[in-house]
Short mmCIF file of C-alpha atoms in Angstrom, two decimals:
data_model
loop_
_atom_site.label_atom_id
_atom_site.label_comp_id
_atom_site.label_asym_id
_atom_site.label_seq_id
_atom_site.Cartn_x
_atom_site.Cartn_y
_atom_site.Cartn_z
CA MET A 1 29.41 17.11 20.35
CA PHE A 2 26.41 17.08 22.82
CA GLN A 3 25.18 13.50 23.47
CA LYS A 4 21.71 12.68 24.49
CA SER A 5 22.63 12.44 28.22
CA ASP A 6 24.35 15.92 28.15
CA LEU A 7 21.21 17.31 26.48
CA ASP A 8 18.84 15.69 28.93
CA GLU A 9 20.80 17.10 31.90
CA LEU A 10 21.09 20.60 30.37
CA PHE A 11 17.43 20.91 29.56
CA ALA A 12 16.32 19.42 32.89
CA ASP A 13 18.46 22.12 34.69
CA LEU A 14 16.97 24.81 32.45
CA GLU A 15 13.45 23.62 33.22
CA LYS A 16 14.16 23.35 36.93
CA SER A 17 15.52 26.88 37.24
CA HIS A 18 13.45 28.75 34.66
CA GLY A 19 10.52 26.45 33.59
CA ALA A 20 7.94 28.50 35.50
CA THR A 21 9.05 31.90 34.22
CA ASP A 22 7.93 33.91 31.32
CA ASP A 23 11.58 33.87 30.07
CA TYR A 24 11.58 29.98 29.56
CA ASP A 25 10.67 29.98 25.83
CA ARG A 26 13.30 32.57 25.03
CA LEU A 27 15.95 30.82 27.08
CA LEU A 28 15.06 27.36 25.52
CA LYS A 29 15.34 28.68 22.07
CA GLN A 30 18.60 30.26 22.80
CA ALA A 31 19.94 27.02 24.46
CA HIS A 32 19.04 24.98 21.44
CA LEU A 33 20.90 27.57 19.06
CA ALA A 34 23.81 27.73 21.35
CA ILE A 35 24.12 23.85 21.41
CA ALA A 36 24.00 23.81 17.67
CA LEU A 37 26.64 26.45 17.32
CA PHE A 38 28.82 24.85 19.82
CA ASP A 39 28.42 21.40 18.07
CA ALA A 40 29.39 23.17 14.75
CA ARG A 41 32.59 24.48 16.52
CA ARG A 42 31.34 28.17 16.30
CA PRO A 43 32.03 30.72 19.00
CA LEU A 44 29.09 31.72 21.25
CA ASP A 45 28.94 35.48 21.22
CA ASP A 46 27.04 38.02 23.35
CA GLN A 47 23.77 37.44 21.61
CA PHE A 48 23.25 34.76 24.15
CA ASP A 49 21.83 35.26 27.67
CA SER A 50 24.53 34.57 30.38
CA ILE A 51 22.14 31.92 31.75
CA VAL A 52 22.47 30.00 28.58
CA LEU A 53 26.17 30.36 28.21
CA GLU A 54 26.67 29.28 31.79
CA LEU A 55 24.44 26.12 31.08
CA VAL A 56 26.40 25.25 27.96
CA ALA A 57 29.69 25.58 29.81
CA ARG A 58 28.49 23.46 32.59
CA HIS A 59 26.99 20.67 30.45
CA GLN A 60 29.24 20.76 27.40
CA PRO A 61 31.02 17.38 26.52
CA GLY A 62 34.06 16.79 28.69
CA ALA A 63 33.09 19.56 31.14
CA MET B 1 35.30 30.46 2.95
CA PRO B 2 31.87 32.11 3.23
CA LYS B 3 29.56 31.66 0.39
CA LYS B 4 28.52 34.57 -1.85
CA VAL B 5 25.13 36.07 -0.91
CA HIS B 6 22.65 36.28 -3.72
CA HIS B 7 20.21 38.47 -2.00
CA VAL B 8 18.96 39.45 1.52
CA VAL B 9 15.31 38.98 2.53
CA ARG B 10 14.01 41.73 5.02
CA ARG B 11 11.00 40.84 7.00
CA THR B 12 9.05 42.53 9.82
CA GLY B 13 9.21 40.73 13.16
CA THR B 14 6.40 38.83 14.96
CA ARG B 15 5.32 41.99 16.72
CA LEU B 16 4.82 45.52 15.29
CA GLU B 17 7.64 46.96 17.50
CA ASP B 18 10.17 44.20 16.52
CA PRO B 19 13.15 45.17 14.35
CA ILE B 20 13.41 44.09 10.77
CA ILE B 21 15.17 40.73 10.32
CA GLU B 22 17.62 40.27 7.56
CA ILE B 23 18.00 36.69 6.14
CA PRO B 24 20.86 36.17 3.66
CA VAL B 25 20.16 33.79 0.79
CA ALA B 26 23.37 32.14 -0.56
CA GLU B 27 23.98 32.15 -4.30
CA ASP B 28 23.81 28.31 -4.44
CA ILE B 29 20.44 28.06 -2.92
CA ALA B 30 18.74 31.08 -4.61
CA GLY B 31 15.75 29.97 -6.67
CA VAL B 32 12.47 31.51 -7.62
CA PRO B 33 10.10 33.56 -5.41
CA GLY B 34 7.51 31.22 -4.00
CA ILE B 35 7.69 27.82 -5.58
CA PRO B 36 8.68 26.42 -8.97
CA GLN B 37 5.35 25.64 -10.64
CA ILE B 38 3.81 25.23 -14.17
CA GLU B 39 0.81 27.36 -14.17
CA LYS B 40 -1.02 25.57 -16.92
CA ASP B 41 -0.52 22.26 -15.18
CA VAL B 42 -1.75 23.64 -11.75
CA SER B 43 -4.86 24.94 -13.64
CA PHE B 44 -5.41 21.70 -15.53
CA TYR B 45 -5.31 19.49 -12.49
CA SER B 46 -7.53 21.98 -10.59
CA ARG B 47 -10.12 21.84 -13.43
CA GLU B 48 -10.06 18.11 -14.21
CA TYR B 49 -8.99 16.66 -10.82
CA PRO B 50 -10.03 19.18 -8.19
CA LEU B 51 -8.82 18.65 -4.72
CA GLU B 52 -10.97 17.40 -1.93
CA THR B 53 -10.57 17.67 1.83
CA GLN B 54 -8.95 14.68 3.54
CA ASN B 55 -11.94 14.88 5.83
CA ILE B 56 -13.94 13.52 3.00
CA GLU B 57 -11.71 11.56 0.74
CA LYS B 58 -9.79 9.94 3.75
CA ALA B 59 -12.68 9.65 6.00
CA ALA B 60 -12.20 5.95 6.65
CA ASP B 61 -8.81 6.43 8.15
CA ARG B 62 -9.81 9.50 10.02
CA GLU B 63 -12.42 7.44 11.86
CA TRP B 64 -10.02 4.58 12.24
CA SER B 65 -7.36 6.83 13.89
CA TRP B 66 -9.47 7.20 16.83
CA SER B 67 -9.16 3.60 17.52
CA VAL B 68 -5.31 3.69 17.85
CA TYR B 69 -5.10 6.73 20.04
CA THR B 70 -3.74 6.26 23.53
CA PRO B 71 -6.58 6.75 26.09
CA GLU B 72 -4.89 10.08 27.07
CA VAL B 73 -4.82 11.34 23.50
CA PHE B 74 -8.42 10.07 22.94
CA GLU B 75 -9.72 11.92 26.02
CA TYR B 76 -7.90 15.19 24.99
CA ARG B 77 -9.04 14.98 21.45
CA GLU B 78 -12.60 14.66 22.63
CA LEU B 79 -12.12 17.82 24.85
CA HIS B 80 -10.57 19.65 21.97
CA GLU B 81 -13.31 18.85 19.51
CA LYS B 82 -15.89 19.94 22.03
CA ALA B 83 -14.10 23.22 22.88
CA ASN B 84 -13.34 24.00 19.29
CA ALA B 85 -16.77 23.17 17.76
CA PRO B 86 -18.50 26.62 18.50
CA PHE B 87 -15.62 28.44 16.78
CA VAL B 88 -15.60 26.15 13.76
CA GLU B 89 -19.44 26.33 13.40
CA ALA B 90 -19.38 30.13 13.79
CA ALA B 91 -16.75 30.43 11.00
CA ALA B 92 -18.81 28.42 8.59
CA THR B 93 -21.42 31.20 8.30
CA THR B 94 -19.24 34.31 8.57
CA GLY B 95 -19.37 34.88 4.91
CA ASP B 96 -23.20 35.60 5.22
CA ILE B 97 -22.84 38.35 7.92
CA GLU B 98 -23.55 41.83 6.40
CA PRO B 99 -21.36 44.73 7.61
CA THR B 100 -23.50 47.18 9.70
CA VAL B 101 -21.78 50.37 8.27
CA GLU B 102 -21.11 51.68 4.76
CA PRO B 103 -17.73 50.78 3.33
CA VAL B 104 -14.95 53.35 4.13
CA GLY B 105 -13.86 53.32 0.49
CA ARG B 106 -10.16 53.03 0.98
CA ASP B 107 -7.45 50.38 1.16
CA ILE B 108 -7.51 48.86 4.69
CA THR B 109 -4.50 46.52 4.35
CA GLU B 110 -2.43 48.36 7.00
CA ASP B 111 -5.36 48.52 9.46
CA ILE B 112 -5.75 44.68 9.10
CA ARG B 113 -2.00 44.07 9.56
CA ARG B 114 -1.91 46.17 12.71
CA LYS B 115 -4.98 44.48 14.20
CA SER B 116 -3.65 41.01 13.34
CA TYR B 117 -0.48 41.57 15.38
CA GLU B 118 -2.58 43.14 18.25
CA LEU B 119 -4.61 39.87 18.30
CA GLY B 120 -1.50 37.84 18.65
CA PHE B 121 -0.79 36.54 15.20
CA GLY B 122 2.91 36.23 14.52
CA ASP B 123 2.61 36.96 10.77
CA VAL B 124 0.08 38.16 8.23
CA GLY B 125 0.12 38.54 4.41
CA PHE B 126 -2.24 39.35 1.66
CA THR B 127 -2.87 37.67 -1.59
CA ARG B 128 -5.67 36.71 -4.10
CA TYR B 129 -7.57 33.61 -2.97
CA ASP B 130 -6.42 31.06 -5.42
CA ARG B 131 -9.60 29.18 -6.30
CA ARG B 132 -7.52 26.46 -8.12
CA TYR B 133 -6.71 25.07 -4.73
CA ALA B 134 -10.31 25.17 -3.35
CA PHE B 135 -11.60 21.75 -2.35
CA ALA B 136 -14.49 20.48 -4.58
CA SER B 137 -16.81 20.49 -1.64
CA LYS B 138 -15.98 24.15 -0.82
CA LYS B 139 -15.57 25.93 -4.18
CA ARG B 140 -19.14 27.50 -3.92
CA TRP B 141 -18.67 28.33 -0.30
CA VAL B 142 -15.76 30.78 -0.81
CA LYS B 143 -17.35 34.22 -1.35
CA PHE B 144 -14.65 36.85 -1.70
CA GLN B 145 -11.45 37.35 -3.60
CA GLY B 146 -9.04 39.10 -1.24
CA ALA B 147 -7.24 36.55 1.15
CA ILE B 148 -5.75 37.58 4.47
CA CYS B 149 -3.30 34.86 5.51
CA VAL B 150 -2.66 34.73 9.23
CA ALA B 151 -0.11 32.54 11.01
CA LEU B 152 -0.18 31.69 14.70
CA GLU B 153 2.99 30.29 16.35
CA GLN B 154 2.65 27.04 18.14
CA ASP B 155 4.33 26.95 21.45
CA TYR B 156 8.12 26.40 21.13
CA ALA B 157 8.79 24.45 24.22
CA GLN B 158 5.88 22.06 23.87
CA THR B 159 6.73 21.53 20.26
CA GLN B 160 10.27 20.39 21.06
CA SER B 161 8.68 17.43 23.15
CA LEU B 162 7.30 16.00 19.90
CA PRO B 163 5.87 13.29 19.67
CA SER B 164 3.94 13.67 22.93
CA LEU B 165 0.69 14.45 24.51
CA GLU B 166 2.21 17.76 25.62
CA ALA B 167 2.96 18.71 21.99
CA GLU B 168 -0.67 17.71 21.02
CA TYR B 169 -1.86 20.30 23.60
CA ALA B 170 0.22 22.83 21.72
CA HIS B 171 -0.94 21.59 18.32
CA PHE B 172 -4.71 21.66 19.02
CA GLY B 173 -4.66 24.43 21.65
CA THR B 174 -3.08 26.74 18.94
CA TYR B 175 -6.09 25.99 16.59
CA GLU B 176 -8.60 26.91 19.33
CA THR B 177 -6.88 30.21 19.97
CA GLU B 178 -6.44 30.89 16.22
CA ASN B 179 -10.18 30.30 15.53
CA GLU B 180 -11.20 32.83 18.18
CA GLN B 181 -8.76 35.35 16.80
CA CYS B 182 -9.89 34.86 13.26
CA LEU B 183 -13.59 35.65 14.34
CA ALA B 184 -12.35 38.71 16.10
CA LEU B 185 -10.41 39.88 12.97
CA ALA B 186 -13.39 39.35 10.73
CA ASP B 187 -15.55 41.51 13.08
CA PHE B 188 -12.87 44.19 12.76
CA ILE B 189 -13.02 44.01 9.00
CA ARG B 190 -16.68 44.29 9.11
CA SER B 191 -16.53 47.51 11.09
CA PHE B 192 -14.95 49.16 7.99
CA GLY B 193 -17.99 48.15 5.98
CA TYR B 194 -16.69 45.04 4.29
CA HIS B 195 -17.57 41.43 4.26
CA ALA B 196 -15.16 38.82 5.96
CA GLN B 197 -15.31 35.14 5.68
CA VAL B 198 -13.35 32.97 8.18
CA HIS B 199 -11.79 29.84 6.72
CA SER B 200 -11.13 27.87 9.91
CA PRO B 201 -7.90 25.76 10.20
CA ASN B 202 -10.24 22.97 11.25
CA ASP B 203 -12.64 23.27 8.14
CA ASN B 204 -10.25 24.20 5.51
CA SER B 205 -11.56 25.50 2.18
CA ALA B 206 -8.28 24.59 0.55
CA PRO B 207 -4.74 23.67 1.32
CA PHE B 208 -3.89 27.18 2.62
CA LEU B 209 -0.15 26.76 2.22
CA PRO B 210 0.19 27.79 -1.46
CA MET B 211 -1.55 31.09 -0.65
CA PHE B 212 0.87 31.79 2.20
CA VAL B 213 3.70 31.20 -0.07
CA GLU B 214 2.15 33.53 -2.62
CA ALA B 215 1.84 36.16 0.20
CA GLY B 216 5.53 35.87 0.83
CA MET B 217 5.10 34.45 4.37
CA GLY B 218 7.59 31.48 3.80
CA GLN B 219 8.14 28.70 1.38
CA LEU B 220 7.14 25.02 1.12
CA GLY B 221 9.59 22.85 3.08
CA ALA B 222 10.55 19.36 2.21
CA ASN B 223 8.41 18.23 5.12
CA GLY B 224 5.31 19.54 3.36
CA GLN B 225 4.98 22.47 5.92
CA LEU B 226 5.27 26.10 5.49
CA LEU B 227 8.64 27.27 6.62
CA SER B 228 8.06 30.62 7.97
CA PRO B 229 11.03 33.08 8.56
CA HIS B 230 9.81 33.51 12.14
CA PHE B 231 8.92 30.12 13.25
CA GLY B 232 9.75 27.64 10.67
CA SER B 233 7.21 24.75 10.51
CA ARG B 234 5.65 25.70 13.76
CA ALA B 235 3.08 28.01 12.05
CA ARG B 236 -0.57 27.20 12.20
CA LEU B 237 -2.48 28.66 9.29
CA ALA B 238 -5.90 30.32 8.68
CA ILE B 239 -7.40 32.56 6.01
CA ILE B 240 -9.99 35.31 6.02
CA THR B 241 -11.47 36.23 2.65
CA THR B 242 -12.88 39.69 2.16
CA ASP B 243 -14.19 42.09 -0.42
CA ALA B 244 -12.23 45.03 1.19
CA PRO B 245 -9.62 46.85 -0.99
CA LEU B 246 -6.21 45.30 -0.21
CA THR B 247 -2.66 45.60 -1.41
CA TYR B 248 -1.41 42.15 -2.18
CA ASP B 249 2.03 40.99 -1.16
CA GLU B 250 4.48 39.13 -3.41
CA PRO B 251 5.98 35.74 -3.10
CA VAL B 252 9.63 35.67 -1.69
CA ASP B 253 12.59 33.43 -2.30
CA TYR B 254 14.01 32.52 1.07
CA GLY B 255 16.24 29.92 -0.47
CA VAL B 256 14.19 27.19 1.21
CA HIS B 257 13.38 25.25 -1.89
CA LYS B 258 17.10 24.42 -2.51
CA PHE B 259 18.13 24.47 0.99
CA CYS B 260 15.90 21.67 1.90
CA GLN B 261 17.52 19.49 -0.65
CA GLU B 262 20.91 20.15 1.09
CA CYS B 263 19.29 19.36 4.45
CA LEU B 264 16.74 16.52 4.14
CA VAL B 265 16.83 15.91 7.83
CA CYS B 266 12.96 15.57 7.84
CA SER B 267 13.23 12.92 5.21
CA ASP B 268 16.10 11.06 6.82
CA ARG B 269 14.53 11.11 10.26
CA CYS B 270 10.85 10.34 9.42
CA PRO B 271 10.00 7.31 11.37
CA ALA B 272 7.60 6.14 8.74
CA ARG B 273 9.98 6.85 5.74
CA ALA B 274 7.17 8.96 4.26
CA ILE B 275 8.99 11.97 2.80
CA THR B 276 10.64 11.49 -0.64
CA ARG B 277 14.34 12.57 -0.79
CA ASP B 278 13.96 13.68 -4.46
CA LYS B 279 11.60 16.28 -5.47
CA VAL B 280 8.92 15.37 -7.93
CA TRP B 281 6.45 17.35 -10.02
CA TYR B 282 2.97 16.87 -8.63
CA ARG B 283 -0.09 18.75 -9.83
CA GLY B 284 2.12 21.33 -11.56
CA VAL B 285 4.43 22.00 -8.50
CA GLU B 286 7.91 20.73 -7.81
CA LYS B 287 8.23 19.36 -4.21
CA ASN B 288 9.15 16.44 -2.00
CA LYS B 289 5.99 14.46 -1.95
CA LEU B 290 4.58 13.12 1.29
CA ILE B 291 3.39 9.43 1.16
CA TYR B 292 0.13 9.60 2.97
CA ASP B 293 -0.29 5.93 3.54
CA ARG B 294 3.03 5.68 5.26
CA CYS B 295 2.56 8.86 7.34
CA ARG B 296 -0.95 8.34 8.61
CA PRO B 297 -0.72 5.28 10.76
CA VAL B 298 2.42 6.34 12.45
CA MET B 299 1.03 9.83 12.99
CA SER B 300 -2.18 8.46 14.47
CA THR B 301 -0.41 5.87 16.62
CA TYR B 302 2.40 8.10 18.09
CA GLU B 303 0.68 11.18 19.43
CA GLY B 304 0.58 13.03 16.12
CA CYS B 305 4.25 12.13 15.36
CA ALA B 306 5.35 15.35 13.56
CA VAL B 307 9.03 14.35 13.89
CA CYS B 308 9.38 16.08 10.58
CA MET B 309 8.32 19.29 12.25
CA LYS B 310 10.55 18.86 15.23
CA VAL B 311 13.76 18.09 13.40
CA CYS B 312 13.49 20.91 10.90
CA PRO B 313 16.46 23.23 11.69
CA ILE B 314 14.54 26.22 10.51
CA GLN B 315 11.86 25.26 13.10
CA ARG B 316 14.44 24.54 15.89
CA TYR B 317 16.88 27.42 15.45
CA GLY B 318 15.12 30.01 13.30
CA MET B 319 15.53 30.73 9.53
CA LYS B 320 18.15 33.55 10.11
CA PRO B 321 20.70 31.52 12.06
CA VAL B 322 20.26 28.61 9.79
CA MET B 323 20.84 30.78 6.58
CA ASP B 324 23.68 32.74 8.32
CA HIS B 325 25.29 29.48 9.03
CA TRP B 326 24.88 28.10 5.65
CA VAL B 327 26.53 31.28 4.22
CA GLU B 328 29.37 31.28 6.63
CA MET B 329 30.11 27.61 6.85
CA GLY B 330 28.36 25.77 4.12
CA GLU B 331 26.83 23.47 6.56
CA VAL B 332 23.24 22.71 7.69
CA LEU B 333 23.08 23.91 11.30
CA GLY B 334 22.50 20.95 13.67
CA LYS B 335 22.54 18.21 10.99
CA GLY B 336 23.93 14.98 12.38
CA THR B 337 23.54 16.06 15.99
CA ASP B 338 21.50 14.52 18.77
CA ASN B 339 20.20 18.02 19.48
CA LEU B 340 18.42 18.43 16.19
CA GLU B 341 17.82 14.81 15.06
CA GLY B 342 17.16 12.87 18.24
CA PHE B 343 13.57 11.80 19.04
CA SER B 344 11.81 9.19 21.12
CA LEU B 345 8.76 7.11 20.32
CA ARG B 346 6.45 5.70 22.98
CA GLU B 347 7.49 2.08 23.87
CA LYS B 348 10.19 2.07 21.20
CA GLY B 349 12.72 4.32 22.92
CA TYR B 350 15.23 6.81 21.68
CA PHE B 351 16.59 7.25 18.18
CA GLY B 352 19.73 9.31 17.57
CA PRO B 353 21.19 10.32 14.17
CA GLY B 354 21.21 7.44 11.79
CA GLU B 355 18.85 5.33 13.84
CA LEU B 356 15.18 4.69 12.92
CA PRO B 357 12.41 2.58 14.34
CA SER B 358 11.07 -0.39 12.43
CA PHE B 359 7.46 -1.34 12.31
CA ASP B 360 5.54 -4.57 11.48
CA ARG B 361 3.86 -4.56 8.08
CA SER B 362 0.50 -4.58 9.98
CA MET B 363 1.17 -0.96 11.03
CA PHE B 364 0.54 0.07 7.43
CA GLU B 365 -2.69 -1.89 6.97
CA PHE B 366 -5.52 0.44 7.86
CA PRO B 367 -8.64 1.69 6.22
CA LYS B 368 -8.36 3.59 3.03
CA GLY B 369 -10.48 6.06 1.06
CA THR B 370 -13.98 7.28 1.97
CA LYS B 371 -15.99 5.16 4.42
CA ASP B 372 -18.23 3.63 1.68
CA GLU B 373 -15.13 2.85 -0.46
CA TRP B 374 -13.64 1.04 2.42
CA LEU B 375 -16.79 -0.75 3.20
CA PHE B 376 -17.00 -1.90 -0.53
CA ALA B 377 -13.38 -2.86 -0.52
CA GLN B 378 -14.04 -5.13 2.43
CA PHE B 379 -17.14 -6.63 0.87
CA LYS B 380 -15.34 -7.12 -2.47
CA GLU B 381 -12.66 -9.18 -0.55
CA LYS B 382 -15.34 -11.44 0.84
CA VAL B 383 -16.76 -11.95 -2.73
CA GLU B 384 -13.32 -12.79 -4.13
CA ASP B 385 -12.61 -15.26 -1.34
CA GLY B 386 -15.11 -17.51 -3.05
CA GLU B 387 -16.72 -18.58 0.18
CA GLY B 388 -18.66 -15.48 1.00
CA PRO B 389 -20.40 -13.30 1.48
CA THR B 390 -22.99 -14.99 3.53
CA ALA B 391 -26.53 -13.72 3.64
CA GLU B 392 -25.83 -12.31 7.05
CA GLU B 393 -22.72 -10.58 5.88
CA THR B 394 -24.60 -9.18 2.95
CA SER B 395 -27.25 -7.93 5.28
CA VAL B 396 -24.67 -6.27 7.54
CA PHE B 397 -22.93 -4.68 4.59
CA LEU B 398 -26.24 -3.11 3.42
CA LYS B 399 -27.07 -1.89 6.89
CA GLU B 400 -23.55 -0.28 7.35
CA LEU B 401 -23.79 1.33 3.82
CA LYS B 402 -27.13 2.84 4.72
CA GLU B 403 -25.76 4.21 7.88
CA ILE B 404 -22.79 5.76 6.14
CA LEU B 405 -24.97 7.24 3.35
CA ALA B 406 -27.43 8.63 5.91
CA LYS B 407 -24.80 10.21 7.98
CA GLY B 408 -23.17 11.84 4.97
CA THR B 409 -19.88 13.56 4.91
CA THR B 410 -18.28 16.42 6.82
CA THR B 411 -15.54 18.90 5.86
CA ILE B 412 -14.79 19.62 9.49
CA GLY B 413 -11.49 18.22 10.88
CA ASP B 414 -7.85 19.01 10.83
CA GLU B 415 -6.26 18.98 7.41
#
């Protein structure tokens, strides 16, 4: 399960890379949903942007 | 094993070109469209104990709240009030503006719906203005029967930073935008030859939420907020009433009423412990009741608080993914995780799932009621002390009372 430190790092990364773009809101919403599904042991399907999938993979607990 | 689906709600998106979204409602959380209520009780309380705006009946703490804002919040609130005032003042007299053309003589519901989306509203619905909810001070102000309910989404990213000054920018900034959009929508309605009265979200004529529920735009959440299928509790609400011919929408059962009882994250995470876990019947409606005197001081002290808004899974993830997950897994998406439940309070730090801040009792000692009621309460304390009041205290009391009475009351302010 994502801990606060994992979350802080993931969202800091997302803001740094996309915070100034028009896509930020959409990516942030997707990131929150992807984390919730990951925490619920659900697969992340192709509804998610590859940017989000990569972020989750990089910051997931134990990565 | 997936749960059995009782029904599927189909809603248009937040823009005209968006596809329809389909929200499954599991059998175990299916309830009634709208909200459980006893009509005769709603009518009785409305008649015998009409509602009044908090800007009047809670005026003492509304004034006090400015004294506990951080300097940054204070400064921003002043800027907001100044920027917003022209819109709120303009809205107050919109009901008196005569259309300059003859009525087109047809139902203009779809014209208004299209224009609402063009202006940037994320959802719009139509219902009868329910005068039972009108504030005592506003009952005679409301002129027309048709209610156009418009919802504007508050910025997602800023909202997730709650409680923070950043989130306050989103909160109050959304109101500024919404007021301007409402005035434009009212002009549009008049161009069809009908009257249009703007009920500003900062000079409410009533709690708007019941009419949004009646228009099928969501249901009342345990956190006391409208849970919209599109943006959960992140919706800012306004109403325009009109004499134009409209087709009214119907209330919808999104499953929220029972789902909230399975979730209760807002109640569990409320720093002030201000949301009842059990539903109660209040003024003819079944709901989780907010305890104002616990909520208010924490909300005022900590940048608007709104942790209850932030931790609502329907706000955070959207109604469809949350209801999909409930059907498929029988779990509340995000419940028990840092991602959903974690929040920070200034000077108190971070609180993860299961952790809550504590406050001194003094946090909850603040002015109550109207300004004159609070002044009387303080004066009464001095009388009961046995030592006072002194002649000087009595003189000060009379001076302050005269000032309060001379200044009068205002309905303007956030509800």
